CSV table of C-alpha atoms in Angstrom, one decimal:
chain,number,residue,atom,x,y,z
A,1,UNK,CA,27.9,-20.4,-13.9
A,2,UNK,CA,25.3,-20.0,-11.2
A,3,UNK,CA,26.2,-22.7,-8.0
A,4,UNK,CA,23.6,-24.0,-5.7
A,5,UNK,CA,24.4,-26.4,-2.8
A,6,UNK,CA,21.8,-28.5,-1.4
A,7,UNK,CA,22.5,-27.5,2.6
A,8,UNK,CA,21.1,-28.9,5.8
A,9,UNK,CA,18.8,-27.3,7.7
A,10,UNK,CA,20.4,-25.7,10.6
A,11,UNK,CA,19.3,-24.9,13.9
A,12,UNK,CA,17.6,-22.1,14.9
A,13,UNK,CA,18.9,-19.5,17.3
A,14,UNK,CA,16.7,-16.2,18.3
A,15,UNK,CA,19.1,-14.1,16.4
A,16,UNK,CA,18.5,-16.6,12.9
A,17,UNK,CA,15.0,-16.6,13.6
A,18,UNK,CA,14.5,-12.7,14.1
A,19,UNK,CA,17.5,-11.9,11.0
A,20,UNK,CA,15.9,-10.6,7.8
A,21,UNK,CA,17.0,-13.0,4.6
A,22,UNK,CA,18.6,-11.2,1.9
A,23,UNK,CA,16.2,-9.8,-0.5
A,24,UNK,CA,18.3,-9.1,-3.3
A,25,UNK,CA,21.2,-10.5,-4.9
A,26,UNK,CA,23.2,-7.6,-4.1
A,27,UNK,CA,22.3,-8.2,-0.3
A,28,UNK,CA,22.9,-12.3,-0.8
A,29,UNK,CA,26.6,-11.2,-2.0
A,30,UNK,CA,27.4,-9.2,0.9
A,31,UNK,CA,26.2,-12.0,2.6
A,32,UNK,CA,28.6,-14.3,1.3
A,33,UNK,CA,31.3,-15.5,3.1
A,34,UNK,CA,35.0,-15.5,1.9
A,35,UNK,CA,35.0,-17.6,-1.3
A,36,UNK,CA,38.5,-18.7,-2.0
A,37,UNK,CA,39.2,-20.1,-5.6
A,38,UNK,CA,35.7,-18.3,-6.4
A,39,UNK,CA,34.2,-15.3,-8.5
A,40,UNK,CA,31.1,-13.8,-7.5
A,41,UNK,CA,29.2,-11.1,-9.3
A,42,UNK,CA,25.9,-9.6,-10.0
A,43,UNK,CA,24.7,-9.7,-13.4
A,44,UNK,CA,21.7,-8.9,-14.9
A,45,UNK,CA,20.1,-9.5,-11.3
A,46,UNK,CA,21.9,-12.8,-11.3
A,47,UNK,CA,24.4,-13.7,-8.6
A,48,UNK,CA,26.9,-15.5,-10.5
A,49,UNK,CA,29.6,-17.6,-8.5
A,50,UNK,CA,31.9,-19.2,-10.9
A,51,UNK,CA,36.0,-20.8,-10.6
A,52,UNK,CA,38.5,-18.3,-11.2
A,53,UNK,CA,40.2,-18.7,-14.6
A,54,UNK,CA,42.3,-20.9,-16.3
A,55,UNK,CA,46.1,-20.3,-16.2
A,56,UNK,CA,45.8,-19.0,-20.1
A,57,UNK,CA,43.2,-16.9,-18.7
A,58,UNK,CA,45.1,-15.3,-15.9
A,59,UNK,CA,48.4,-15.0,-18.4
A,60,UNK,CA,46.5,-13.0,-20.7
A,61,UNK,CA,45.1,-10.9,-17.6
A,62,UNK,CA,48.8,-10.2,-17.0
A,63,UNK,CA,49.9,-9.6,-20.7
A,64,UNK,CA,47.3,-6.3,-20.5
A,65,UNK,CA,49.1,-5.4,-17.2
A,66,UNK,CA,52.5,-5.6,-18.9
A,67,UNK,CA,52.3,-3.6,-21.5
A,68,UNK,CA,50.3,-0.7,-20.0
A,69,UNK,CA,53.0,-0.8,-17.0
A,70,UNK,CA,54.9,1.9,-18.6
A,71,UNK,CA,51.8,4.4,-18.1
A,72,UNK,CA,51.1,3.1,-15.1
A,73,UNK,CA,54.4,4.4,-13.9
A,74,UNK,CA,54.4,7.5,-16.0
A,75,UNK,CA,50.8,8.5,-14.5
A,76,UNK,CA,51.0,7.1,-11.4
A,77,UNK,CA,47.9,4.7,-12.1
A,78,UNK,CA,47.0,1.4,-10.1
A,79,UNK,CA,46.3,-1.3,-12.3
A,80,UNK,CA,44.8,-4.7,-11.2
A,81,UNK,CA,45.0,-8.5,-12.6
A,82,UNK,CA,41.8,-10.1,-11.1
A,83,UNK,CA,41.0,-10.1,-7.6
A,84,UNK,CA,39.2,-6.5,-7.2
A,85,UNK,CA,35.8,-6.0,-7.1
A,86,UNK,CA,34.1,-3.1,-8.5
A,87,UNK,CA,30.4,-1.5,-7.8
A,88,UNK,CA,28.6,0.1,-10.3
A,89,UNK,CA,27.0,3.4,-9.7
A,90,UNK,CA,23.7,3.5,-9.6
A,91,UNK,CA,22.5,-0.2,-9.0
A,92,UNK,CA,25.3,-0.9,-6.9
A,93,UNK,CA,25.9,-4.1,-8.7
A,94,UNK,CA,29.0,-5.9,-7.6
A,95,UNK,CA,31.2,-7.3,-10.6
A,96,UNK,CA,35.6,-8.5,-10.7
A,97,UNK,CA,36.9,-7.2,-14.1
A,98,UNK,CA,39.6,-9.5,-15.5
A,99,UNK,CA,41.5,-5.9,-15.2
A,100,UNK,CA,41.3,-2.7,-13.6
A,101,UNK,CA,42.9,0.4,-14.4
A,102,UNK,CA,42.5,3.3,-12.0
A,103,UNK,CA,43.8,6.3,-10.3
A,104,UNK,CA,44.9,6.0,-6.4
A,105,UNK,CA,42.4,8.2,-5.0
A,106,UNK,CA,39.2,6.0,-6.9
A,107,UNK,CA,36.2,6.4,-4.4
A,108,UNK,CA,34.9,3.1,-2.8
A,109,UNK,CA,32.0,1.0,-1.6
A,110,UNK,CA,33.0,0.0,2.0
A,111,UNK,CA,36.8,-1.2,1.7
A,112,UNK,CA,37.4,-3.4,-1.0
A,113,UNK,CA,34.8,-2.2,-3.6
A,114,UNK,CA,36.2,0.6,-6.7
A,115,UNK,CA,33.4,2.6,-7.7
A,116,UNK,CA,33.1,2.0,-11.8
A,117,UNK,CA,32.4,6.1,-12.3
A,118,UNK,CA,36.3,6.2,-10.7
A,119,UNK,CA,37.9,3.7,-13.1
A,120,UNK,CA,39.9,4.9,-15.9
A,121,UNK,CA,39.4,1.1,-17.7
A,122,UNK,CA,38.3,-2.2,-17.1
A,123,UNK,CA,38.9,-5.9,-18.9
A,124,UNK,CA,37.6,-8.7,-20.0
A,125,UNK,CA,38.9,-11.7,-21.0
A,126,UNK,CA,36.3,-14.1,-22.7
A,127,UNK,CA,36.3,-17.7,-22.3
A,128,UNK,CA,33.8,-20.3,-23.1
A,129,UNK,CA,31.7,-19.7,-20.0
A,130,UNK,CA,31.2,-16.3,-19.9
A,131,UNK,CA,30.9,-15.5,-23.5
A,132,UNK,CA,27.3,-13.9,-23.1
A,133,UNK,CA,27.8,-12.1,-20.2
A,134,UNK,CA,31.0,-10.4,-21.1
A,135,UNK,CA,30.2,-9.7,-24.9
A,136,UNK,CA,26.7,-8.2,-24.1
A,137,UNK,CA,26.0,-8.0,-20.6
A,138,UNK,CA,29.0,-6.3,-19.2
A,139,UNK,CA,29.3,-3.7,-21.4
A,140,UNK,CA,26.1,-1.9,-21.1
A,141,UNK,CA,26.9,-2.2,-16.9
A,142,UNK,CA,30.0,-0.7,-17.7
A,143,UNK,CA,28.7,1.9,-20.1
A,144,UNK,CA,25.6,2.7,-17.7
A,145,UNK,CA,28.7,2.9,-14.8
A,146,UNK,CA,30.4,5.8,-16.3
A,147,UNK,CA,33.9,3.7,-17.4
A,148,UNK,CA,35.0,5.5,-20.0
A,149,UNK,CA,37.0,2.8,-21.7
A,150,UNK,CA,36.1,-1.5,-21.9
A,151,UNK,CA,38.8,-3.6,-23.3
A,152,UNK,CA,37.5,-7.0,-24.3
A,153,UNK,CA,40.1,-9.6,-25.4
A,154,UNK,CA,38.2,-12.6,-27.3
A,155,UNK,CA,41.1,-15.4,-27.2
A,156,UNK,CA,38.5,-18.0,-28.3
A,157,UNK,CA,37.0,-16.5,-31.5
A,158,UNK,CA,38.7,-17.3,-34.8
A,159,UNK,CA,40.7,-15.3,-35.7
A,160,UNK,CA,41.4,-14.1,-31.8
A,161,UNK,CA,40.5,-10.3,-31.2
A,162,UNK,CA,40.8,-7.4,-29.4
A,163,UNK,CA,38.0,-4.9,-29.0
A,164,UNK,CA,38.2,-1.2,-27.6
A,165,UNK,CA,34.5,-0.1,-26.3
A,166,UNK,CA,35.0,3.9,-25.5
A,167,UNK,CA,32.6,7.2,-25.7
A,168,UNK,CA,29.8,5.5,-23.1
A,169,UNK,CA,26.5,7.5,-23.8
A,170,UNK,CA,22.9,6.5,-22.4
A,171,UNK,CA,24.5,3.1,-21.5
A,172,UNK,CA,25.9,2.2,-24.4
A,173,UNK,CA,29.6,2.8,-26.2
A,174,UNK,CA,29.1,4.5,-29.5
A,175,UNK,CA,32.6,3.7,-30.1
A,176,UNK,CA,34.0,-0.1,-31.0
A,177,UNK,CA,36.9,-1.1,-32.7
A,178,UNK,CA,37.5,-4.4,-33.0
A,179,UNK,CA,41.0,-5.6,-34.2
A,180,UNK,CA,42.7,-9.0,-35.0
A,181,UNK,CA,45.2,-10.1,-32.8
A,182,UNK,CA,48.3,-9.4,-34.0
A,183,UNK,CA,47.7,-5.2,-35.1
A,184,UNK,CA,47.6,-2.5,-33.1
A,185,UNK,CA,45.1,-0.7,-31.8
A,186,UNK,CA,44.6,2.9,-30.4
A,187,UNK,CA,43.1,2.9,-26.8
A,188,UNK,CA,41.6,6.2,-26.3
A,189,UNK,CA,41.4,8.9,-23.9
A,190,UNK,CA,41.5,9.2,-20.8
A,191,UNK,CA,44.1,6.2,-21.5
A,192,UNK,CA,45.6,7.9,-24.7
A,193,UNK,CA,47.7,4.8,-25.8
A,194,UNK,CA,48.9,2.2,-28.9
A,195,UNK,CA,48.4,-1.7,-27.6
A,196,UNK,CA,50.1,-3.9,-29.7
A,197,UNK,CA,48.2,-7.1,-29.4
A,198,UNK,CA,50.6,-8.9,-30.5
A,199,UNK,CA,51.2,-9.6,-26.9
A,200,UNK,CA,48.3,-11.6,-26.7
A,201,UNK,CA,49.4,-14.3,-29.5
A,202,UNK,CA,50.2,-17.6,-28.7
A,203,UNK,CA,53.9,-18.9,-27.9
């Protein structure tokens, strides 16, 4: 969902009047002040500022952090629920996977951004609002970004599914299996693992 505010004009000091205005929406995001209870990305030259999820959203954020918590400890990977933003190489586009897997030593833009050629996988989590932009938009920025693996968990289709995206070429994956949830499904390398999404089921 793209916000506007209607704002009053303020007054103008020789620093406002001699500061260049963003001219991109990557430059209007690093503009942005801190936005608590707020997403931003860039997508599809869009700057996007949207509310954080839904509790069901966020629970299913943590379900994918559950069960791959075993590898994280066996490999020593970070894993994230929300709240990390990632830049993709190239463009420098700034987007906030629903999850982020990674190694410690992932390269950064500036302090908080992971660089997407670092990431080992990344999330989604679709829900009614971002349906377009996380079933066709975010994977080709993820693809063209060099993450090797997308995860996309679809908990409003019917039946609900799980996809796996994997073996990114010319910004695209050639590989996607789709499952219902409920079976398992074989995340591939550099993850290497068997996700029960049964995990993502109702109560």
């Amino acid at each position: 969902m793209v916000m506007a505010s209607r704002r009053r004009p303020c007054k103008l000091t020789p620093e406002t009047e001699t500061a260049p205005l963003p001219a991109t929406a990557r430059e209007l995001f690093d503009a942005l002040p801190s936005l608590p209870g707020l997403r931003a990305e860039v997508i599809d030259g869009r700057l996007i500022v949207s509310p954080v999820g839904t509790p069901e959203h966020a629970r299913i954020a943590m379900l994918i952090y559950r069960a791959l918590l075993p590898l994280l400890v066996q490999r020593g990977w970070d894993g994230f629920a929300g709240n990390v933003d990632v830049c993709i190489d190239g463009p420098r586009t700034p987007v906030e996977p629903d999850f982020v897997l990674a190694p410690p030593d992932c390269r950064r833009w500036g302090d908080r951004e992971l660089m997407s050629s670092g990431l080992l996988m990344v999330a989604e989590v679709i829900s009614p609002g971002s349906v377009e932009d996380d079933r066709v938009k975010k994977p080709s920025m993820y693809a063209a970004g060099g993450v090797p693996v997308m995860l996309l968990v679809d908990p409003i289709t019917a039946p609900p599914t799980v996809t796996v995206l994997s073996d990114a070429k010319e910004g695209e994956y050639q590989t996607i299996t789709r499952v219902a949830v409920g079976s398992t499904v074989h995340i591939p390398d550099p993850i290497g693992f068997d996700l029960d999404t049964a995990v993502f089921a109702e109560p």
